[in-house]
Short mmCIF file of C-alpha atoms in Angstrom, two decimals:
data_model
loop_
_atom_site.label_atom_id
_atom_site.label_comp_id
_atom_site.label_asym_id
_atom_site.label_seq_id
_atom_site.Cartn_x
_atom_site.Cartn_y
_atom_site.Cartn_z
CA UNK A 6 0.00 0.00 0.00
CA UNK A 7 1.51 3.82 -0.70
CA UNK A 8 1.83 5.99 1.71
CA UNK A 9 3.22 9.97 2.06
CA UNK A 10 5.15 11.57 4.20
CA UNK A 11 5.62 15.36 4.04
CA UNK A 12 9.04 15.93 5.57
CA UNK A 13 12.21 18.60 5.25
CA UNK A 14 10.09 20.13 2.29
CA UNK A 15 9.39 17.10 0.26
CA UNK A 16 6.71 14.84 -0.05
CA UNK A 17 7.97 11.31 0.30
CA UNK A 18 6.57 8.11 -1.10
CA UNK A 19 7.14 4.84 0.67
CA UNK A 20 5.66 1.46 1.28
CA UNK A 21 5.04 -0.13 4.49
CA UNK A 22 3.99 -3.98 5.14
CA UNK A 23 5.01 -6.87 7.77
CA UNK A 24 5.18 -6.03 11.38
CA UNK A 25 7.90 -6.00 14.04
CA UNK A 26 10.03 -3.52 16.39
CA UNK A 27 13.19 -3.70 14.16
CA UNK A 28 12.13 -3.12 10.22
CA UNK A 29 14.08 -3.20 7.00
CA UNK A 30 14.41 0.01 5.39
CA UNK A 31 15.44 -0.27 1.27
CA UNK A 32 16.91 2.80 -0.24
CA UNK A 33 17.23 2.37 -3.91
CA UNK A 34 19.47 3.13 -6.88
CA UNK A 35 20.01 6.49 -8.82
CA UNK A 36 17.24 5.31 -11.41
CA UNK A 37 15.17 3.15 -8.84
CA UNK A 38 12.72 3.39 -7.16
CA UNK A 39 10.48 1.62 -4.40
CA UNK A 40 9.70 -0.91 -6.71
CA UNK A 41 13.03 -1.84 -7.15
CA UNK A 42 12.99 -4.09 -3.91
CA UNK A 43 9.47 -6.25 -4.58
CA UNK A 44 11.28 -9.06 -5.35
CA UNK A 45 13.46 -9.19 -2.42
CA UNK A 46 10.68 -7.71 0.08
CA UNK A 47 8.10 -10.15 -1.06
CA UNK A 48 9.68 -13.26 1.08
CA UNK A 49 10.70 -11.37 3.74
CA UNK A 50 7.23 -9.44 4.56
CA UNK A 51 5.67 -12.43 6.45
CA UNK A 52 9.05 -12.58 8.84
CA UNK A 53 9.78 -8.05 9.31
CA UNK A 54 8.62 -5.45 8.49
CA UNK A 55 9.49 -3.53 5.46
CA UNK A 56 9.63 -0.31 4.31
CA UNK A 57 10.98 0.66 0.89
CA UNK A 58 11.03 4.59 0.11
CA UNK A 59 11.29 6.78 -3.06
CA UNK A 60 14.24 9.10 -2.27
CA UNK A 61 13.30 12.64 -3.49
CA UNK A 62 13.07 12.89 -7.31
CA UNK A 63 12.42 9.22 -7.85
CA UNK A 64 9.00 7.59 -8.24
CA UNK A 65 6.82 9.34 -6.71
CA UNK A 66 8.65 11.78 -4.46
CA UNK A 67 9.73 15.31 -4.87
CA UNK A 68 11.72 17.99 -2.88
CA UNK A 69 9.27 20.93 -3.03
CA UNK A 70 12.62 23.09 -2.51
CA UNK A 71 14.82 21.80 -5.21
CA UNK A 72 17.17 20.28 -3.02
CA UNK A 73 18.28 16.73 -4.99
CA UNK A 74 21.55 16.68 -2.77
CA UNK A 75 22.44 13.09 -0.34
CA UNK A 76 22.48 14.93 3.28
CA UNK A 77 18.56 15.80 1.90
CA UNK A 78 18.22 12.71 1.39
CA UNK A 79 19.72 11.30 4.41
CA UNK A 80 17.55 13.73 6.69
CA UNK A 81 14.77 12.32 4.96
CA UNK A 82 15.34 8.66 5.55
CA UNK A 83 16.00 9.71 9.18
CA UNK A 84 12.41 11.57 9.39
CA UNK A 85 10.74 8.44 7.92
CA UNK A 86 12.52 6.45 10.41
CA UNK A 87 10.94 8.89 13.51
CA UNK A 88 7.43 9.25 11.72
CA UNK A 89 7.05 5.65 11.72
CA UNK A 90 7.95 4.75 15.15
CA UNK A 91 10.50 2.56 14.15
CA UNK A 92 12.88 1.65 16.81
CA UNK A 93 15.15 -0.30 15.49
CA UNK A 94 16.21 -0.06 10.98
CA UNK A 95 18.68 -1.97 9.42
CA UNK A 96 19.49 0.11 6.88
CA UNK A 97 19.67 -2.03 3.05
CA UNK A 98 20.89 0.40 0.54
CA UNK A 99 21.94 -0.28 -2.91
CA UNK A 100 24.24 1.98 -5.30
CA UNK A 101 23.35 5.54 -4.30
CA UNK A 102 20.91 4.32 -1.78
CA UNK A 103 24.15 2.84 -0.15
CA UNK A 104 25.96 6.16 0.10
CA UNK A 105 22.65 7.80 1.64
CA UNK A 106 22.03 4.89 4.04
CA UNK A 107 26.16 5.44 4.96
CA UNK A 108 25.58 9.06 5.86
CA UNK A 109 22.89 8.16 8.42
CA UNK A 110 25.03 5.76 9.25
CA UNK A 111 27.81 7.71 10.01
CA UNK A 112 25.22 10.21 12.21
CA UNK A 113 25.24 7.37 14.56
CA UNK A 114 21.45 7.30 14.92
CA UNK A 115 20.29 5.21 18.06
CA UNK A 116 17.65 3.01 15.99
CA UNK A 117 20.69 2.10 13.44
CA UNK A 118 20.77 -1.78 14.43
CA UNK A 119 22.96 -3.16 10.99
CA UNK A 120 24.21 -2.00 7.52
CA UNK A 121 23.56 -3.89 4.61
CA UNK A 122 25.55 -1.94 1.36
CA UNK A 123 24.41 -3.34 -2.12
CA UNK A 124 26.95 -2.69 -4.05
CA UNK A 125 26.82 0.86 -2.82
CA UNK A 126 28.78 3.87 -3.81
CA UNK A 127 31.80 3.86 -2.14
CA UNK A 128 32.24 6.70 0.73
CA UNK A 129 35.22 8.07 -0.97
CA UNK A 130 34.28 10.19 -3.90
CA UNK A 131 36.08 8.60 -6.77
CA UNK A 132 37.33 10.46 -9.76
CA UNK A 133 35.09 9.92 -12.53
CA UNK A 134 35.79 11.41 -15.60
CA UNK A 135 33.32 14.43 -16.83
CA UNK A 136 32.63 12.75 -20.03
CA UNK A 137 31.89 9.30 -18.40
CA UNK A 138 29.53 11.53 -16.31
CA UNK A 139 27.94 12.87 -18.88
CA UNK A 140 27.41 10.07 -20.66
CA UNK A 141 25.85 8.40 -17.67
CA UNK A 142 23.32 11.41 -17.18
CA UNK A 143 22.99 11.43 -21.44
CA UNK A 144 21.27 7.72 -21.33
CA UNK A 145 18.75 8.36 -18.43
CA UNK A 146 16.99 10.45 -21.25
CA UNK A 147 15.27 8.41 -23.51
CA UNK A 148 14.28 4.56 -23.40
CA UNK A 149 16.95 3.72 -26.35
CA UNK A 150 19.45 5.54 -23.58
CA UNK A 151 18.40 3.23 -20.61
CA UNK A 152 18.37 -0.08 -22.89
CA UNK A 153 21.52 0.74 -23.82
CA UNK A 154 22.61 1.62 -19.82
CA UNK A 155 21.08 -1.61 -18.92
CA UNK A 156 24.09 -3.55 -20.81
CA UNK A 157 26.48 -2.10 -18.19
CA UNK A 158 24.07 -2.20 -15.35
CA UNK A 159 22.67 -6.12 -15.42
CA UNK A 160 25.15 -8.89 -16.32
CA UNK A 161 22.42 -11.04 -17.78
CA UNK A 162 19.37 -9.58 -19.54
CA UNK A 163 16.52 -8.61 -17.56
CA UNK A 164 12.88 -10.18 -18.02
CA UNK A 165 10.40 -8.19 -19.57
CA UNK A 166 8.52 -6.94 -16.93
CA UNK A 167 11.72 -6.01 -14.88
CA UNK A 168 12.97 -4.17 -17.66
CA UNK A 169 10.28 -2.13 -18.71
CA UNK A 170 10.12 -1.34 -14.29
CA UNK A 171 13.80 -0.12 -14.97
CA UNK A 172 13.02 2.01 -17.85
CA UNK A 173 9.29 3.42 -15.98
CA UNK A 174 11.70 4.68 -12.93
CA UNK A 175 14.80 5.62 -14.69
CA UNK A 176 12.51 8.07 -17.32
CA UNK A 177 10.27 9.13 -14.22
CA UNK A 178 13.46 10.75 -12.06
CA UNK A 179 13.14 14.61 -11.83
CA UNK A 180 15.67 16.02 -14.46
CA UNK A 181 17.39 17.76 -11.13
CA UNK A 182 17.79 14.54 -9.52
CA UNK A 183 19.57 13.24 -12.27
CA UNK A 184 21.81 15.85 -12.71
CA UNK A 185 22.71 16.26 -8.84
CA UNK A 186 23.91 12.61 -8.91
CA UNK A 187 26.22 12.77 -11.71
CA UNK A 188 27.62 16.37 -11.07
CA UNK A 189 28.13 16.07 -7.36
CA UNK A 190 26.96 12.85 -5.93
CA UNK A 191 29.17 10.28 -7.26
CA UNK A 192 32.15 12.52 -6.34
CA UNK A 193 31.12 13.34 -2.54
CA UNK A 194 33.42 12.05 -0.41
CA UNK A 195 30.97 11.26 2.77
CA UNK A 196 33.07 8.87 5.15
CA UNK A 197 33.16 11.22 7.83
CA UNK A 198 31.64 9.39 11.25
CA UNK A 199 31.54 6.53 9.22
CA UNK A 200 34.26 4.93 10.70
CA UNK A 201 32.68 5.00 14.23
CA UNK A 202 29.97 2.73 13.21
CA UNK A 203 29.54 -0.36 15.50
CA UNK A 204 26.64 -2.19 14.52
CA UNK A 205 26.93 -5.33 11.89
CA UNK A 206 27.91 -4.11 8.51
CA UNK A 207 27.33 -6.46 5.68
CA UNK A 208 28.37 -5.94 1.49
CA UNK A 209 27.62 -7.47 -0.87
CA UNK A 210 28.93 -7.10 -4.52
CA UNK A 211 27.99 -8.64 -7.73
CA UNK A 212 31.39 -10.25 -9.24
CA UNK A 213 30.10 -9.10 -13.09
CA UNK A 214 29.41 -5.35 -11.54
CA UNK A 215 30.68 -3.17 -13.80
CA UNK A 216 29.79 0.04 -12.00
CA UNK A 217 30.81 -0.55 -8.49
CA UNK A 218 33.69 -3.55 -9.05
CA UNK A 219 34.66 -5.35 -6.23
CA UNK A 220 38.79 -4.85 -6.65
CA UNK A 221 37.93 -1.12 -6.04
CA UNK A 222 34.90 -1.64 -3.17
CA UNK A 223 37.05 -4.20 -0.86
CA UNK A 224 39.78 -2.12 -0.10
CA UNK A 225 38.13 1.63 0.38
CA UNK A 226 35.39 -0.06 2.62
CA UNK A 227 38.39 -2.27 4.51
CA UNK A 228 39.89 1.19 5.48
CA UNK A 229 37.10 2.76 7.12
CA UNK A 230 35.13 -0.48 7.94
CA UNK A 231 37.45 -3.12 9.14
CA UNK A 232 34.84 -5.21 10.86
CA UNK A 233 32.62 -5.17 7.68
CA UNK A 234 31.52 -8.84 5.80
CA UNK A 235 32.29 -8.90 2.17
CA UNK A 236 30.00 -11.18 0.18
CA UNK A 237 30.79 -11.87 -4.17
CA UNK A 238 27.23 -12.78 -5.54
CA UNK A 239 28.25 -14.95 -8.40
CA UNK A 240 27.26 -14.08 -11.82
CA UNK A 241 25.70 -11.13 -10.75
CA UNK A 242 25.98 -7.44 -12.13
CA UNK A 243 25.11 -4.09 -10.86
CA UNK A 244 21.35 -4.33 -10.41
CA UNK A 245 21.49 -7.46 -7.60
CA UNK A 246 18.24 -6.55 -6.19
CA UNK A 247 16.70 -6.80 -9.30
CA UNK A 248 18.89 -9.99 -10.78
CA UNK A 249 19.49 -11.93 -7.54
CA UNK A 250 16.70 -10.94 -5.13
CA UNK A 251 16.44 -14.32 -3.08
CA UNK A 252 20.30 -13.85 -2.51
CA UNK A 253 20.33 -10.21 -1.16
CA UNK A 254 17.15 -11.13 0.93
CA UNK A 255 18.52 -13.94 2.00
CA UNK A 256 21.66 -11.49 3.82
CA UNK A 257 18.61 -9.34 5.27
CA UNK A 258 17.39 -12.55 7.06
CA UNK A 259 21.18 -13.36 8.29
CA UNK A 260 21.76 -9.81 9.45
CA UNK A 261 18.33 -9.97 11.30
CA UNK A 262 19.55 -13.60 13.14
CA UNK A 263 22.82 -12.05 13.74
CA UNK A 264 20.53 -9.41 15.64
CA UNK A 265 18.27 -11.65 17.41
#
């Protein structure tokens, strides 16, 4: 069922189903949206509680002020997490939705219980080229653009009705949104706090992800998160919630008996 939240001057979109004091809550990839987690929420609903959210400009949520920038979105994951009365979150973030959930993270809220990163965006902004930028931002404009995208982003091709979810959110993103990403986001170096995290911290990587490769992921994250698990999904490119969903909610259920 949707649901709204208006928060930090932007209405939020989220979904909310299962029950429980400690609840999973999905942050997505630049491109996603909510929807990009029914595959992996669907098993675990009857177990936790889930909440997946649109971060502002994607789906169906928008910053009424124009801000598109990750502490934005960071403050509002951490009003969602107050509205709803949740009192304890593991956090599940994939790609950019990994570098927001690692801000709150590094905030060292007291409902943070555990950190699952999908291959997230490292914390350390990484020098990507302008052009490479550009190009990125270039095929998020048409659905010719995101087919194309979707050869780097998915190791394996995606069914039909995944695909055309993938090319729905990716077309749907606020133009702003888009632009803040590629022009500041991926370059933000955000590991500050980070490194005084405590709680269980679980990656996972796809070992055919071409955008966030595992050679470059192990080693930054080892640095600022020694006590961090490192999972390879085999076979598995950059979209794993999308192309192995049992697998990455399989590690939710882990991280949630590691908890108990």
């Amino acid at each position: 069922m949707a649901h709204y939240l208006t928060t930090n001057n932007a209405t939020l979109h989220f979904t909310d189903q299962g029950q429980g004091s400690t609840a999973l809550l999905f942050l997505h990839y630049w491109g996603g949206s909510a929807q990009t987690w029914q595959q992996v929420t669907a098993p675990l609903v009857p177990k936790v509680r889930c909440v997946a959210m649109d971060l502002r400009g994607w789906g169906r949520s928008r910053a009424l002020d124009g801000r598109y920038d990750l502490e934005a979105m960071a403050d509002d994951v951490q009003a969602l997490i107050e509205a709803l009365g949740i009192e304890r979150v593991v956090l599940v973030g994939h790609s950019m939705g990994g570098k927001v959930a690692q801000i709150v993270a590094g905030r060292l809220p007291a409902s943070l219980a555990a950190l699952l990163l999908v291959a997230p965006a490292p914390p350390k902004g990484l020098p990507v080229p302008a052009e490479v930028r550009q190009g990125m931002l270039d095929s998020y404009q048409s659905r010719a653009g995101v087919m194309q995208a979707l050869k780097v982003l998915t190791h394996q091709p995606l069914g039909e009705a995944d695909r055309e979810q993938v090319i729905t959110d990716t077309l749907a993103g606020d133009m702003a949104a888009k632009v803040y990403w590629t022009s500041e986001g991926i370059l933000a170096d955000i590991k500050e706090g980070l490194e005084l995290v405590t709680v269980p911290v679980l990656i996972l990587v796809g070992d055919k992800d071409e955008v966030e490769r595992r050679q470059v992921l192990e080693p930054l994250f080892g640095a600022i998160l020694p006590g961090a698990g490192f999972r390879v999904l085999a076979d598995v490119g950059h979209l794993s919630p999308i192309e192995a969903p049992a697998q990455v909610a399989q590690a939710c259920l882990e991280l949630l008996e590691e908890l108990a």
